[in-house]
PDB file of C-alpha atoms in Angstrom:
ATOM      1  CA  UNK A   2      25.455 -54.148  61.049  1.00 44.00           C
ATOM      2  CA  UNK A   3      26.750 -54.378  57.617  1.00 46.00           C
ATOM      3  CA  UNK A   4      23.025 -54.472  56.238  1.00 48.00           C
ATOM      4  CA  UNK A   5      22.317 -51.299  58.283  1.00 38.00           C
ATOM      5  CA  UNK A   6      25.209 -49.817  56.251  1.00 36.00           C
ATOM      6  CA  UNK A   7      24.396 -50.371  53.442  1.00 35.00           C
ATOM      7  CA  UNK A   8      21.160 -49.438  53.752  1.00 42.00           C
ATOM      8  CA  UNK A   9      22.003 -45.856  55.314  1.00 38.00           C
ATOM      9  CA  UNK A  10      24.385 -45.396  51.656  1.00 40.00           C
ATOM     10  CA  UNK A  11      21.605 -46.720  49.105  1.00 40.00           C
ATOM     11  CA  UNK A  12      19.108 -43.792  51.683  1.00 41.00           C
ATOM     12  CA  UNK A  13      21.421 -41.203  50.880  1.00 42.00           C
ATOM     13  CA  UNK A  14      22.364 -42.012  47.403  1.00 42.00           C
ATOM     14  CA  UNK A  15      18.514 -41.887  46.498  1.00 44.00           C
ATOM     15  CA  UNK A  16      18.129 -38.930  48.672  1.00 45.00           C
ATOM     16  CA  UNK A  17      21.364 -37.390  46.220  1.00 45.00           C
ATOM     17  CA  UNK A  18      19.265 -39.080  43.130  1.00 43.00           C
ATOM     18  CA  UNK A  19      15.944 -37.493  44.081  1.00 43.00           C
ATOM     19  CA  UNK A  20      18.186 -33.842  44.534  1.00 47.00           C
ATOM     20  CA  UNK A  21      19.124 -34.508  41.031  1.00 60.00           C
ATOM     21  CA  UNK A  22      15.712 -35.212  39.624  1.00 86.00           C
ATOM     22  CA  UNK A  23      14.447 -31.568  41.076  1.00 94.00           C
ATOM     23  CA  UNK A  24      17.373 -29.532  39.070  1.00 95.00           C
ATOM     24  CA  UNK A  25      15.871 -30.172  35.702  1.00 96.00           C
ATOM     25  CA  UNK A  26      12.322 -28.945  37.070  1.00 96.00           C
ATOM     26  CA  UNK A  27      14.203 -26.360  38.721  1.00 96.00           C
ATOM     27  CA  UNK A  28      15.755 -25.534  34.869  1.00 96.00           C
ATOM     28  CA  UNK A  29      12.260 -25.656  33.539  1.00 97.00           C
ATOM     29  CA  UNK A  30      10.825 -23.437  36.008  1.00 96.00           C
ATOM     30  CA  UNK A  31      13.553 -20.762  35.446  1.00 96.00           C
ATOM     31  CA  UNK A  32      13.577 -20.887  32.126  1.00 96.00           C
ATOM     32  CA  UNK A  33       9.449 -20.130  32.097  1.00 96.00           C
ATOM     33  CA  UNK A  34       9.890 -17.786  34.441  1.00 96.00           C
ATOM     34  CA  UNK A  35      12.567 -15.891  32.103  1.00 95.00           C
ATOM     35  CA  UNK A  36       9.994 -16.061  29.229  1.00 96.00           C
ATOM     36  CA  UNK A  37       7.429 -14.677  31.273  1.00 95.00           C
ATOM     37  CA  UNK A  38       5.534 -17.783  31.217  1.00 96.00           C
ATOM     38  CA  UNK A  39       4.322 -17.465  34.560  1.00 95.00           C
ATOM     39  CA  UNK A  40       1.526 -20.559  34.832  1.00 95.00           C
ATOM     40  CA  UNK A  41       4.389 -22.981  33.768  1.00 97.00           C
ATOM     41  CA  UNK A  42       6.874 -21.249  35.872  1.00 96.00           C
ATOM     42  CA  UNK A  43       4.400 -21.492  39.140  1.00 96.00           C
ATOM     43  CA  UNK A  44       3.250 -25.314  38.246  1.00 97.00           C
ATOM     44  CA  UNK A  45       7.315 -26.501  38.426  1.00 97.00           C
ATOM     45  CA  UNK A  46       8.208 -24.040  41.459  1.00 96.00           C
ATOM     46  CA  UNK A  47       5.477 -25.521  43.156  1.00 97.00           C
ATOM     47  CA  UNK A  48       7.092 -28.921  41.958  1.00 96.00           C
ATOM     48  CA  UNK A  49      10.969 -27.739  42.928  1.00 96.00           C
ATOM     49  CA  UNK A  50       9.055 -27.013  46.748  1.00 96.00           C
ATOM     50  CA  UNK A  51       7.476 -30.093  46.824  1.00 96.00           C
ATOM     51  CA  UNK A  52       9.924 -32.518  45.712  1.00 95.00           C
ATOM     52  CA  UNK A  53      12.913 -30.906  47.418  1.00 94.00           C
ATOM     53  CA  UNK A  54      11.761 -29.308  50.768  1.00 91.00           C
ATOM     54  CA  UNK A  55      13.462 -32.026  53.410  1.00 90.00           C
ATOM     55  CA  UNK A  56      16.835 -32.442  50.688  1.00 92.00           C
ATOM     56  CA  UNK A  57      19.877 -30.486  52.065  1.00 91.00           C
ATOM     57  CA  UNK A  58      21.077 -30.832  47.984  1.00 92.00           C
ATOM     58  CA  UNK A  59      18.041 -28.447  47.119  1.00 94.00           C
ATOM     59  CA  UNK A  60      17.872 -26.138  49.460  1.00 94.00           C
ATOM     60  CA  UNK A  61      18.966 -23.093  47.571  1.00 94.00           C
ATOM     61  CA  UNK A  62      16.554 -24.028  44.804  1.00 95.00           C
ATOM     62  CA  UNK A  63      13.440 -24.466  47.359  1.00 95.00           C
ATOM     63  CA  UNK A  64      14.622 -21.097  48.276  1.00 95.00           C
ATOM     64  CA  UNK A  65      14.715 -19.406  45.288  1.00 95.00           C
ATOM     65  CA  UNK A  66      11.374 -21.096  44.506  1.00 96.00           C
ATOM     66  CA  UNK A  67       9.480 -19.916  47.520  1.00 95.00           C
ATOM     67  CA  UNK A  68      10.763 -16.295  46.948  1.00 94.00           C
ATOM     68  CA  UNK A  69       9.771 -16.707  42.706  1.00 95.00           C
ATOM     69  CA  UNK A  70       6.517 -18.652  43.257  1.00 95.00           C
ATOM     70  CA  UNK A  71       4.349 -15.366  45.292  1.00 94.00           C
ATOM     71  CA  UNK A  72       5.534 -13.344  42.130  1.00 94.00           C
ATOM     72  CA  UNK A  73       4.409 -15.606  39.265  1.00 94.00           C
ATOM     73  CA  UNK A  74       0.958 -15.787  40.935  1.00 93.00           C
ATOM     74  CA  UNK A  75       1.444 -11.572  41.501  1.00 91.00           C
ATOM     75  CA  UNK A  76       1.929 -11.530  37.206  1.00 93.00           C
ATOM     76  CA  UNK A  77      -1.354 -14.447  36.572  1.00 92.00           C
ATOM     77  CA  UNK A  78      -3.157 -11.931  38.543  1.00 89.00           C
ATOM     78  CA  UNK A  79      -2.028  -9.187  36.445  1.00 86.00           C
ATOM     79  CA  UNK A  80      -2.102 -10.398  33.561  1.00 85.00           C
ATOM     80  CA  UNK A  81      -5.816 -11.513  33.642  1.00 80.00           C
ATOM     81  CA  UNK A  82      -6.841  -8.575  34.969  1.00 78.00           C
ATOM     82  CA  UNK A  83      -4.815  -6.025  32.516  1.00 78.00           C
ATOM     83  CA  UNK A  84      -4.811  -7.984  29.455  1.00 82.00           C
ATOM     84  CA  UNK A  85      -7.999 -10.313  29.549  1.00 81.00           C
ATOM     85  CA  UNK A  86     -10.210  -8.091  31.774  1.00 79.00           C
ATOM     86  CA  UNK A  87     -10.999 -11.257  33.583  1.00 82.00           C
ATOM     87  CA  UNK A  88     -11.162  -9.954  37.211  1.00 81.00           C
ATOM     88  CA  UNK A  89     -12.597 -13.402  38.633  1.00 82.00           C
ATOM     89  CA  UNK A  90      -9.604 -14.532  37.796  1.00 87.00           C
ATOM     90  CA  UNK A  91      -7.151 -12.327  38.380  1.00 85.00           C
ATOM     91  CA  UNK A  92      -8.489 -11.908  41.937  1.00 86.00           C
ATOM     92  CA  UNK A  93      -8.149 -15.681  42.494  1.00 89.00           C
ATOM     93  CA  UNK A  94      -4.012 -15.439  41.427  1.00 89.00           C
ATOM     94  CA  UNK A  95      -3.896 -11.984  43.630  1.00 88.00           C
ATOM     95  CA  UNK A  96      -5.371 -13.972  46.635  1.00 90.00           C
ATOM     96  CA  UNK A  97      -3.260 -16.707  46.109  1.00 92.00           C
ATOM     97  CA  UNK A  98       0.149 -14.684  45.383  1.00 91.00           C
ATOM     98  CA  UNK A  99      -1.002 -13.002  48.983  1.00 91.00           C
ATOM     99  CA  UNK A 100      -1.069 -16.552  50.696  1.00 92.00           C
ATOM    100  CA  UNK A 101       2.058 -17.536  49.352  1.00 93.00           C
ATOM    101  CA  UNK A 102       3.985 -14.207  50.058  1.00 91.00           C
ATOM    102  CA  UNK A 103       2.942 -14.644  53.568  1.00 92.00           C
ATOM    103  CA  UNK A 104       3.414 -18.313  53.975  1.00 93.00           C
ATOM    104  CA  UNK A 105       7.090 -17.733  52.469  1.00 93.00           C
ATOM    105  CA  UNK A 106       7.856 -13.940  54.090  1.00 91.00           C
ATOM    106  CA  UNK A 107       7.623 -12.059  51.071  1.00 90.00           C
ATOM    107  CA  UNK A 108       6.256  -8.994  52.565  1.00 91.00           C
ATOM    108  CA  UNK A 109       6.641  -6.692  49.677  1.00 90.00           C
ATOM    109  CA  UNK A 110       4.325  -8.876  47.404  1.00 85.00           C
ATOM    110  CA  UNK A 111       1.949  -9.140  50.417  1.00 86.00           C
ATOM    111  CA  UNK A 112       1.288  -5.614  50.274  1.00 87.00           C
ATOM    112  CA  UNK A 113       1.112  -5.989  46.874  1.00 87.00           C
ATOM    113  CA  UNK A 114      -1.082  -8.479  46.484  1.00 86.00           C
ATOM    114  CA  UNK A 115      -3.375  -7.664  48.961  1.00 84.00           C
ATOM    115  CA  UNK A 116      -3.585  -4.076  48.079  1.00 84.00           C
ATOM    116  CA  UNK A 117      -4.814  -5.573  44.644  1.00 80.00           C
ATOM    117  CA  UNK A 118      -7.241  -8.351  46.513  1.00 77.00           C
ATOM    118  CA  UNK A 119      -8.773  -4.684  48.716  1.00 78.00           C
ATOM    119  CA  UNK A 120      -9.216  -2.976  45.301  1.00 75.00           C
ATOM    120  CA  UNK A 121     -11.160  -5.909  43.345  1.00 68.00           C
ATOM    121  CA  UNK A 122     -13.363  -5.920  46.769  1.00 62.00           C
ATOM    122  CA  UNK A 123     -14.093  -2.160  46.735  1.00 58.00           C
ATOM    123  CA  UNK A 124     -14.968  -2.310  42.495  1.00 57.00           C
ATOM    124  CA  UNK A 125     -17.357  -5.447  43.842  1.00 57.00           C
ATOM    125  CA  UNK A 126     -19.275  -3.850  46.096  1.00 57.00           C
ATOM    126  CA  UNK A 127     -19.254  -0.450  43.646  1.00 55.00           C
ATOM    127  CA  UNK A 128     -20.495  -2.688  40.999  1.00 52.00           C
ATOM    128  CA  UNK A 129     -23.469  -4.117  43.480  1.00 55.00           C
ATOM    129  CA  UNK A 130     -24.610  -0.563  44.089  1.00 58.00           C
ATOM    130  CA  UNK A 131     -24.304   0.334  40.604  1.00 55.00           C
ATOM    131  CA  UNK A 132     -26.652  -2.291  39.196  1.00 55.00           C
ATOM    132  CA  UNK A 133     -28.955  -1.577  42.070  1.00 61.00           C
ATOM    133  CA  UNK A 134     -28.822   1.903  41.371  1.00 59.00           C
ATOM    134  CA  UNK A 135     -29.381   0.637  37.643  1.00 55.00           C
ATOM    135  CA  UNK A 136     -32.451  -2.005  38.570  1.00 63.00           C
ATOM    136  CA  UNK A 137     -34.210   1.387  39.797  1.00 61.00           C
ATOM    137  CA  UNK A 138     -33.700   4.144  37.058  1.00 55.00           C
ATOM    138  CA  UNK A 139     -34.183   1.566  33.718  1.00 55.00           C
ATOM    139  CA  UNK A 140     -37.882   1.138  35.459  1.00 62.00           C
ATOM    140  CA  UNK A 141     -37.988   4.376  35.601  1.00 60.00           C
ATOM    141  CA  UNK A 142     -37.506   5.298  32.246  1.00 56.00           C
ATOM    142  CA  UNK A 143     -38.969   2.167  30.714  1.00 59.00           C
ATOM    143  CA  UNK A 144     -38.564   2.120  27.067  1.00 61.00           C
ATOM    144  CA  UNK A 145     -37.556   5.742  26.836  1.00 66.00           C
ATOM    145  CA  UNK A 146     -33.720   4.328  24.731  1.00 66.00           C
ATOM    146  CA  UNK A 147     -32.114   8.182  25.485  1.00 70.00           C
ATOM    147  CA  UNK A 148     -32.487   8.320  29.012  1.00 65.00           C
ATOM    148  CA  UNK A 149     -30.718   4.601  29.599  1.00 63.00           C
ATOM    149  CA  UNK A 150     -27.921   5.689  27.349  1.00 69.00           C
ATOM    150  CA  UNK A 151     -27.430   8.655  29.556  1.00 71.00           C
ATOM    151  CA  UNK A 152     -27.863   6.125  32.425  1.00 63.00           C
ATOM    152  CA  UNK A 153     -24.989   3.771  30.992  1.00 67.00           C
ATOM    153  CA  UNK A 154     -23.325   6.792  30.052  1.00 71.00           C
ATOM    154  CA  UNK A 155     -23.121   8.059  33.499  1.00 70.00           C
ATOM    155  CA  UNK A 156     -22.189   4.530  35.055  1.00 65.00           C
ATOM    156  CA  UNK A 157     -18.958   4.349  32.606  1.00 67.00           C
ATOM    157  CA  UNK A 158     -17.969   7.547  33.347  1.00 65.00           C
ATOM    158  CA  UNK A 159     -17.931   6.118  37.435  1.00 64.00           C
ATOM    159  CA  UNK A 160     -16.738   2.922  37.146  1.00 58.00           C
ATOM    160  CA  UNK A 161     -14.035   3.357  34.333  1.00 57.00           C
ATOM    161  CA  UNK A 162     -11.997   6.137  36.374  1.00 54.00           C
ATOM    162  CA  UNK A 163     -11.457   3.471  39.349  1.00 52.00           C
ATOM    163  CA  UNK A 164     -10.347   0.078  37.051  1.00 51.00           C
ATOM    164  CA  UNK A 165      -8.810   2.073  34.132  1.00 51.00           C
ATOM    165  CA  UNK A 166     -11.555   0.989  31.414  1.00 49.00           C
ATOM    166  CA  UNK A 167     -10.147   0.884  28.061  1.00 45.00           C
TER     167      UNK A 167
END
C-alpha cells in the first residue's frame, strides 16, 4: 500500500513538473505571437497543445493556444500571399488555419479562412482558362510581338482586378 502511495505522489508531481515544462513554451509562443512572428508562434502553440492537453495545470494555456493557433496560420496565409505573392503557399496556411478553426470552434476564422481557400480556387480555375484562352490566340498571332502584348495586356487588366496585382 505504501508503494502504491508513493507512486500516485511521484505521478502527480511529474504530472505538476511536466505543467511546468509547457509555461516556458507557452512564454515563447506568446511572446512570437506579440512580435508577429507567426511560424514560431504556431510551431510552440502546437507544442503548448501537445504537451499539455490531458494536464489540469495547463488547461487555460491549451486554451488560449487552440483559440491563437487558427489565427497564426490565418496571418502565414496572409502574409505569403500579400507580401511574397506566393499563393501555393498561402493557400496551404489558409487551408490549414480553416482545419484548425473548425477542429477548435473558431467559427469566425473559419469563415475567414475558407472564404480565402474559395477565392484562391476561383483565381485557379480563372488562371486555367486564361492560359487556355492564351495557348489559342499566341498561335494565332505567331510572331506578330504587338498583338501578344495586347494579348498580355488584356489578361492583366482581368486577372489583376480580382487578386489586387501590384
Amino acid at each position: 500500500m505504501k508503494k502504491l502511495f508513493v507512486s500516485a505522489i511521484a505521478l502527480l508531481a511529474a504530472g505538476s513538473l511536466w505543467a511546468q515544462d509547457v509555461t516556458p513554451i507557452y512564454n515563447e509562443a506568446a511572446a512570437a505571437y506579440s512580435a508577429k512572428d507567426f511560424a514560431t508562434a504556431a510551431a510552440k502553440f502546437e507544442q503548448v497543445i501537445d504537451q499539455g492537453m490531458d494536464l489540469d495545470e495547463a488547461a487555460s494555456m491549451v486554451a488560449t493556444a487552440k483559440s491563437a493557433l487558427p489565427k497564426c496560420y490565418f496571418q502565414l496565409g496572409g502574409a505569403a500571399a500579400m507580401r511574397n505573392k506566393d499563393y501555393a503557399t498561402a493557400l496551404t496556411h489558409f487551408i490549414k488555419a480553416a482545419e484548425l478553426a473548425e477542429l477548435y470552434g473558431d467559427m469566425q476564422y473559419l469563415a475567414r479562412a475558407n472564404g480565402w481557400v474559395e477565392m484562391q480556387g476561383d483565381n485557379e480555375k480563372r488562371f486555367d482558362r486564361m492560359d487556355e484562352r492564351f495557348e489559342k490566340l499566341e498561335a494565332g498571332v505567331d510572331g506578330n510581338r504587338a498583338a501578344i502584348r495586347e494579348i498580355n495586356l488584356r489578361l492583366e487588366n482581368e486577372i489583376c482586378p480580382s487578386i489586387r496585382c501590384v
